[in-house]
């Protein structure tokens, strides 16, 4: 059986038989194929399309379990051989790299020119054999973003061009390598956050920002009933906060930490000004030159910042959003169900983990209805295998019928990640 | 539903709308129709068959539904300030004007959001938000008259998008009427709505995916400090070198603009902006943010400009002086009318590092062809607005100007840039799209078109030179999975 899938994809690219470790959220696959180029990706997809094989794209696999488990998988398309830095044009503040480029390695390349891609890798991990964490393609496919989205937006706001392969093997691009460009539809945005369900991204061009000279964090812990006032003060500050993060845990006072980046003197002075403003609200804050250990990473229950994920840990992980003024209320609800939340109070996006238990389903429903009422949404990113099937991962999706039609146009045979995305697309 | 091949009649649409849209909002008189024959690009004129002045989302939906039922094309139009003929009417179609939908529903500074109708004027959003300490960041030069609906359709930018991004970075949610007449809400007022980013696809689709009837937009905090500087240089090369040095110093100004000698001459004649006498180029740099950081950046910018050879360096210290500096820049397009009877406003983009080479080549082309080109550009992001000057009464002058204009776009493409940075493709540049994109690229973009508008009725003929016929589906494999020859269902 396995031999036959390998036969069907033929000489398209390097491929091997899959192992149990290659399963996608519990769904086993036959083959792992690793194209080294856009052309090989095209040949591979043509073969899969022709033979009705289902394909799931994988970078480092750090977010592969996010979303609904796919209905079936025949081929895992591993992008990690497409990991070249194609261009870093320092004078233009743009860079192009293969989808398999690890964000951590890209960051190191860019830093040589004094630049950065302002995306916080929420799943960053150090591995002895090289950079772990997200790849560039994975960051685009999940529209990854962390604390500093308050400053420059999410991945969708930083991608200026994509090269990709359609499920039938057609190679196409959208956008380009200039930031300002309105020629044609902005397919980069359509592919951002599409979870590999429309096309296989092979190359990405991003907009860069200069690395700041200094970062300062202003941290404080507040009584829950003061949280709304503190957040309003910080979020509306004219000191240009680059991130406003909040963290609540059962039995611990909420923490609010604000990042101010800039020149050495400027960032320090702005941080001190903000600290003094908070003091007038009766809130004792301190200025730090390092981030707290939970900054910009999704921590598992029991995990401390900077330590590896506990073996086999797979909590109920939610992304819950709300209008800015609704964040305190959403946090209150998270606390009420004994959840932990960390996220951007500056942009209205929280990552929530819930303790396991019989009530998870009800808690998700409750938080979802609160998020929706507050102008946002709730997505179950991940959950333990025994819990996930009972949860509605995506909830009600505005515009779902149009999305169905988009999927139908791009992938009528449902070659890519069938069933993984909203509405079972 | 009628197929795109056999268009229905506007008379039927009109009959459908009677009783739904008040008579006075349905224009059929030729002289009234003529006032809508063009947008900001007056070189193209088409008299529409019917103009509908909608004043509610339901009227927009009724109009689009009637068009869909009768197979009649429609073109949406806001204030009509676009410069690419995006709102150019269709001779056998309906022009759907949204400028009467101008309710500014909400300004919520605590959420950094405003909810507005499509006919609301761009600047009004900022004016409503200013008292709360906020503004709407996208600021096209036409912001006193252009509408949010038009900004959404064109993904409008402006001088300050270097730092703050374009319309697409500032729209969270849209109520739209799809080309099939459905009223749908895309996105949520919070970021990261689940599903495909259809707001991202819709913004900048130039009216080919439907009509926006309401937008929830992001408001940006007013900066603590703004400093605008004006530096006179002997040449655009020097001004360009200063720009590169500013970027290399890790500074992201809110705006960096350059005007060349010819553009300065025109602006002086039109608005007496008092730019440095004898300048071969002026550089306008605006810095904003926290007072401390702006102070630091200002010192660096001054040092860089002096090293690059500026002979006059001024700083605006208040809003009036700032407006004075911007006056020349913002009036530049219209001002060119003072030095030339006719002109083409071009809009191309090159990587910033290619600016010196592209400007030099443009100078050569201008000299070779004997066609004057004035240059105004957003230097920070390489967005050029060459103004190609000509006198249409001269034999062959129009053709020569158009040729030069096209050669400039080719230069942009050659250097890895774009045929449009902010004015859109519209009717004007559809024919250039194949120079920038392959057939497969264009075909892929139009898959989205087919999902929204399978009949091709929304703003047909714009953006894409060759419409894709929708509905040609590859045969869907319905049989058993190839690896389950025994017929076990795996779907």
Short mmCIF file of C-alpha atoms in Angstrom, two decimals, chain A residues 1 4-5 8 30 49-54 71-72 74 89-93 115 143 145 149 152 154 156-158 164 166 168 170-187 189-190 192-195 197-198 207 209-210 213 235-240 261-263 265-267 269-270 273 319 321-326 346-349 351 374-379 394-410 412-414 421-422 425, chain B residues 108-113 132-134 154-155 157-159 161-163 165-166 168-169 171 176 178 180 182 184-201 203-206 208-209 218 221-224 247 250-252 289-290 292-293 296 347 349-354 378 381 383 415-425 433 436-438 440-441 443-452 454 463-464 468 470-471 473-477 481-483 490-491:
data_model
loop_
_atom_site.label_atom_id
_atom_site.label_comp_id
_atom_site.label_asym_id
_atom_site.label_seq_id
_atom_site.Cartn_x
_atom_site.Cartn_y
_atom_site.Cartn_z
CA UNK A 1 0.00 0.00 0.00
CA UNK A 4 1.96 2.50 -4.17
CA UNK A 5 1.73 6.10 -2.92
CA UNK A 8 2.13 7.40 -7.67
CA UNK A 30 1.61 7.19 3.88
CA UNK A 49 -3.94 15.98 -7.76
CA UNK A 50 -4.10 13.55 -10.62
CA UNK A 51 -4.29 10.56 -8.31
CA UNK A 52 -6.64 12.07 -5.75
CA UNK A 53 -4.08 12.02 -2.93
CA UNK A 54 -4.69 14.30 0.03
CA UNK A 71 -10.31 13.96 7.03
CA UNK A 72 -7.48 12.04 5.42
CA UNK A 74 -1.82 10.56 2.01
CA UNK A 89 17.76 43.99 0.33
CA UNK A 90 18.98 46.19 3.14
CA UNK A 91 18.28 49.48 1.43
CA UNK A 92 14.74 48.40 0.62
CA UNK A 93 13.95 46.85 4.01
CA UNK A 115 16.83 44.48 10.57
CA UNK A 143 -1.06 34.22 10.31
CA UNK A 145 1.60 37.02 15.53
CA UNK A 149 1.31 42.99 16.54
CA UNK A 152 3.07 46.68 13.17
CA UNK A 154 0.11 40.53 12.24
CA UNK A 156 -0.78 39.47 7.11
CA UNK A 157 0.39 43.06 7.43
CA UNK A 158 4.04 42.19 6.78
CA UNK A 164 2.88 29.40 -4.36
CA UNK A 166 -2.00 25.57 -6.63
CA UNK A 168 -3.24 21.22 -9.59
CA UNK A 170 0.01 25.61 -11.33
CA UNK A 171 2.76 27.95 -10.13
CA UNK A 172 1.71 31.52 -9.44
CA UNK A 173 2.72 34.60 -7.50
CA UNK A 174 1.00 37.62 -6.08
CA UNK A 175 2.30 40.92 -4.81
CA UNK A 176 6.00 41.48 -5.37
CA UNK A 177 9.05 42.86 -3.64
CA UNK A 178 7.97 46.44 -3.16
CA UNK A 179 5.93 47.37 -0.11
CA UNK A 180 3.65 49.74 -1.94
CA UNK A 181 1.82 47.84 -4.62
CA UNK A 182 -1.86 47.63 -5.53
CA UNK A 183 -1.60 45.72 -8.81
CA UNK A 184 -4.10 42.85 -8.75
CA UNK A 185 -5.75 41.07 -5.86
CA UNK A 186 -3.77 40.76 -2.65
CA UNK A 187 -3.60 36.98 -2.56
CA UNK A 189 -3.59 38.14 2.58
CA UNK A 190 -5.89 35.38 1.37
CA UNK A 192 -2.21 34.24 5.36
CA UNK A 193 -4.06 32.17 7.90
CA UNK A 194 -5.46 29.71 5.33
CA UNK A 195 -3.84 26.72 7.08
CA UNK A 197 -5.99 24.71 2.46
CA UNK A 198 -5.73 26.79 -0.74
CA UNK A 207 8.59 43.88 4.88
CA UNK A 209 11.82 46.98 10.32
CA UNK A 210 15.04 48.30 11.81
CA UNK A 213 18.68 50.10 19.93
CA UNK A 235 -3.09 51.23 25.47
CA UNK A 236 -3.96 54.90 24.94
CA UNK A 237 -0.53 56.14 25.95
CA UNK A 238 1.28 58.45 23.56
CA UNK A 239 4.60 56.91 24.56
CA UNK A 240 4.12 54.53 21.58
CA UNK A 261 11.40 50.01 21.94
CA UNK A 262 13.58 52.75 20.56
CA UNK A 263 16.82 54.48 21.36
CA UNK A 265 17.70 57.03 26.17
CA UNK A 266 14.29 57.31 24.55
CA UNK A 267 13.00 53.87 25.49
CA UNK A 269 12.60 57.71 29.46
CA UNK A 270 9.32 56.59 27.87
CA UNK A 273 7.07 58.14 32.10
CA UNK A 319 -7.44 32.01 20.60
CA UNK A 321 -10.52 37.94 20.58
CA UNK A 322 -12.57 40.95 21.62
CA UNK A 323 -12.75 44.66 21.09
CA UNK A 324 -10.10 46.42 23.17
CA UNK A 325 -12.51 47.67 25.81
CA UNK A 326 -13.91 44.15 26.15
CA UNK A 346 -3.14 46.25 22.78
CA UNK A 347 -4.78 44.48 19.84
CA UNK A 348 -7.50 42.37 21.43
CA UNK A 349 -6.11 38.86 20.89
CA UNK A 351 -4.33 32.88 23.97
CA UNK A 374 -17.56 41.55 22.60
CA UNK A 375 -17.00 41.87 18.85
CA UNK A 376 -14.54 39.01 18.50
CA UNK A 377 -14.40 35.28 17.97
CA UNK A 378 -13.01 32.15 19.54
CA UNK A 379 -11.03 29.41 17.82
CA UNK A 394 -13.90 27.31 14.50
CA UNK A 395 -17.34 28.36 15.70
CA UNK A 396 -19.67 30.41 13.53
CA UNK A 397 -17.73 32.00 10.68
CA UNK A 398 -19.00 35.16 9.02
CA UNK A 399 -18.83 34.84 5.25
CA UNK A 400 -18.47 31.05 5.29
CA UNK A 401 -20.43 30.57 2.07
CA UNK A 402 -18.00 32.85 0.20
CA UNK A 403 -15.10 30.93 1.73
CA UNK A 404 -16.58 27.68 0.45
CA UNK A 405 -16.67 29.15 -3.02
CA UNK A 406 -13.06 30.34 -2.74
CA UNK A 407 -11.99 26.84 -1.67
CA UNK A 408 -14.02 25.33 -4.51
CA UNK A 409 -12.27 27.58 -7.04
CA UNK A 410 -8.77 26.93 -5.75
CA UNK A 412 -12.18 21.68 -6.27
CA UNK A 413 -10.86 18.17 -5.61
CA UNK A 414 -10.05 18.99 -2.01
CA UNK A 421 -10.17 24.46 7.99
CA UNK A 422 -13.39 26.31 8.80
CA UNK A 425 -13.45 22.92 3.89
CA UNK B 108 -15.03 54.52 19.76
CA UNK B 109 -11.61 55.68 20.92
CA UNK B 110 -11.62 53.12 23.73
CA UNK B 111 -11.69 50.41 21.06
CA UNK B 112 -9.63 52.35 18.50
CA UNK B 113 -12.42 51.85 16.00
CA UNK B 132 -10.51 61.88 21.28
CA UNK B 133 -6.81 61.86 20.41
CA UNK B 134 -7.11 59.56 17.39
CA UNK B 154 -8.53 51.05 -4.20
CA UNK B 155 -6.57 50.16 -1.04
CA UNK B 157 -2.31 54.90 0.56
CA UNK B 158 -0.96 58.40 0.90
CA UNK B 159 2.24 60.08 1.97
CA UNK B 161 1.71 54.92 4.48
CA UNK B 162 5.49 54.47 4.64
CA UNK B 163 5.14 54.14 8.40
CA UNK B 165 0.47 51.19 6.02
CA UNK B 166 -2.42 51.32 3.60
CA UNK B 168 -5.93 47.27 4.04
CA UNK B 169 -3.95 47.54 7.27
CA UNK B 171 -9.93 47.87 7.88
CA UNK B 176 -20.56 44.04 1.54
CA UNK B 178 -21.72 40.55 -3.27
CA UNK B 180 -25.00 38.18 -6.59
CA UNK B 182 -26.15 38.87 -0.95
CA UNK B 184 -22.54 39.61 3.95
CA UNK B 185 -20.37 40.75 6.85
CA UNK B 186 -16.69 39.95 6.41
CA UNK B 187 -14.33 39.93 9.40
CA UNK B 188 -14.98 41.11 12.93
CA UNK B 189 -14.05 44.31 14.69
CA UNK B 190 -11.37 42.35 16.55
CA UNK B 191 -8.45 41.04 14.46
CA UNK B 192 -8.01 37.45 13.25
CA UNK B 193 -11.60 36.54 12.44
CA UNK B 194 -11.72 32.80 11.70
CA UNK B 195 -11.58 31.67 8.10
CA UNK B 196 -10.03 33.16 5.00
CA UNK B 197 -9.06 36.81 5.18
CA UNK B 198 -11.75 37.96 2.77
CA UNK B 199 -11.44 41.52 4.05
CA UNK B 200 -7.82 41.38 2.90
CA UNK B 201 -8.90 40.10 -0.50
CA UNK B 203 -9.76 45.73 0.01
CA UNK B 204 -8.05 46.84 -3.19
CA UNK B 205 -10.19 44.67 -5.47
CA UNK B 206 -11.32 47.83 -7.28
CA UNK B 208 -14.75 43.75 -8.86
CA UNK B 209 -15.82 41.69 -5.84
CA UNK B 218 -8.88 51.15 12.95
CA UNK B 221 -3.35 57.38 18.33
CA UNK B 222 -2.28 60.90 17.50
CA UNK B 223 1.46 61.28 17.96
CA UNK B 224 2.84 63.29 20.85
CA UNK B 247 16.61 54.65 6.04
CA UNK B 250 17.22 52.87 11.12
CA UNK B 251 14.75 55.72 11.02
CA UNK B 252 11.23 55.10 9.72
CA UNK B 289 5.94 59.64 17.64
CA UNK B 290 7.08 60.16 21.18
CA UNK B 292 12.01 62.12 22.85
CA UNK B 293 12.43 59.77 19.92
CA UNK B 296 16.68 62.24 18.43
CA UNK B 347 2.01 55.95 -10.60
CA UNK B 349 6.90 51.77 -7.86
CA UNK B 350 10.54 50.73 -7.80
CA UNK B 351 12.64 49.32 -4.99
CA UNK B 352 14.00 52.37 -3.19
CA UNK B 353 17.57 51.33 -3.98
CA UNK B 354 16.78 51.52 -7.71
CA UNK B 378 7.11 59.10 -2.14
CA UNK B 381 8.79 53.56 -0.48
CA UNK B 383 6.50 55.19 -5.27
CA UNK B 415 13.59 46.96 -11.71
CA UNK B 416 11.28 44.59 -9.86
CA UNK B 417 8.67 47.18 -9.01
CA UNK B 418 4.98 47.63 -9.68
CA UNK B 419 2.78 49.33 -12.26
CA UNK B 420 0.77 50.96 -9.50
CA UNK B 421 1.51 51.86 -5.92
CA UNK B 422 -1.76 53.50 -4.96
CA UNK B 423 -3.86 54.69 -7.90
CA UNK B 424 -5.00 51.23 -8.91
CA UNK B 425 -5.11 49.35 -12.20
CA UNK B 433 -0.90 43.66 -16.05
CA UNK B 436 4.04 42.28 -14.46
CA UNK B 437 2.21 38.99 -14.02
CA UNK B 438 2.12 35.69 -15.92
CA UNK B 440 -1.12 31.82 -14.45
CA UNK B 441 -0.77 34.64 -11.91
CA UNK B 443 -5.73 33.37 -13.79
CA UNK B 444 -5.17 32.57 -10.12
CA UNK B 445 -6.25 36.03 -8.99
CA UNK B 446 -9.40 35.61 -10.99
CA UNK B 447 -10.28 32.44 -9.10
CA UNK B 448 -11.27 34.83 -6.33
CA UNK B 449 -13.28 36.81 -8.83
CA UNK B 450 -15.10 33.65 -9.86
CA UNK B 451 -15.91 32.84 -6.23
CA UNK B 452 -17.48 36.26 -5.69
CA UNK B 454 -19.13 34.10 -11.44
CA UNK B 463 -7.93 45.28 -13.54
CA UNK B 464 -7.70 42.17 -15.73
CA UNK B 468 -11.49 34.32 -16.86
CA UNK B 470 -15.82 30.95 -14.48
CA UNK B 471 -17.41 27.62 -14.00
CA UNK B 473 -14.42 23.03 -13.40
CA UNK B 474 -11.92 20.25 -13.69
CA UNK B 475 -13.74 16.97 -13.27
CA UNK B 476 -14.02 16.25 -9.58
CA UNK B 477 -12.91 12.76 -8.69
CA UNK B 481 -9.97 6.66 -3.33
CA UNK B 482 -7.25 5.16 -5.52
CA UNK B 483 -5.76 3.33 -2.60
CA UNK B 490 -12.33 7.26 3.04
CA UNK B 491 -13.82 10.71 2.62
#
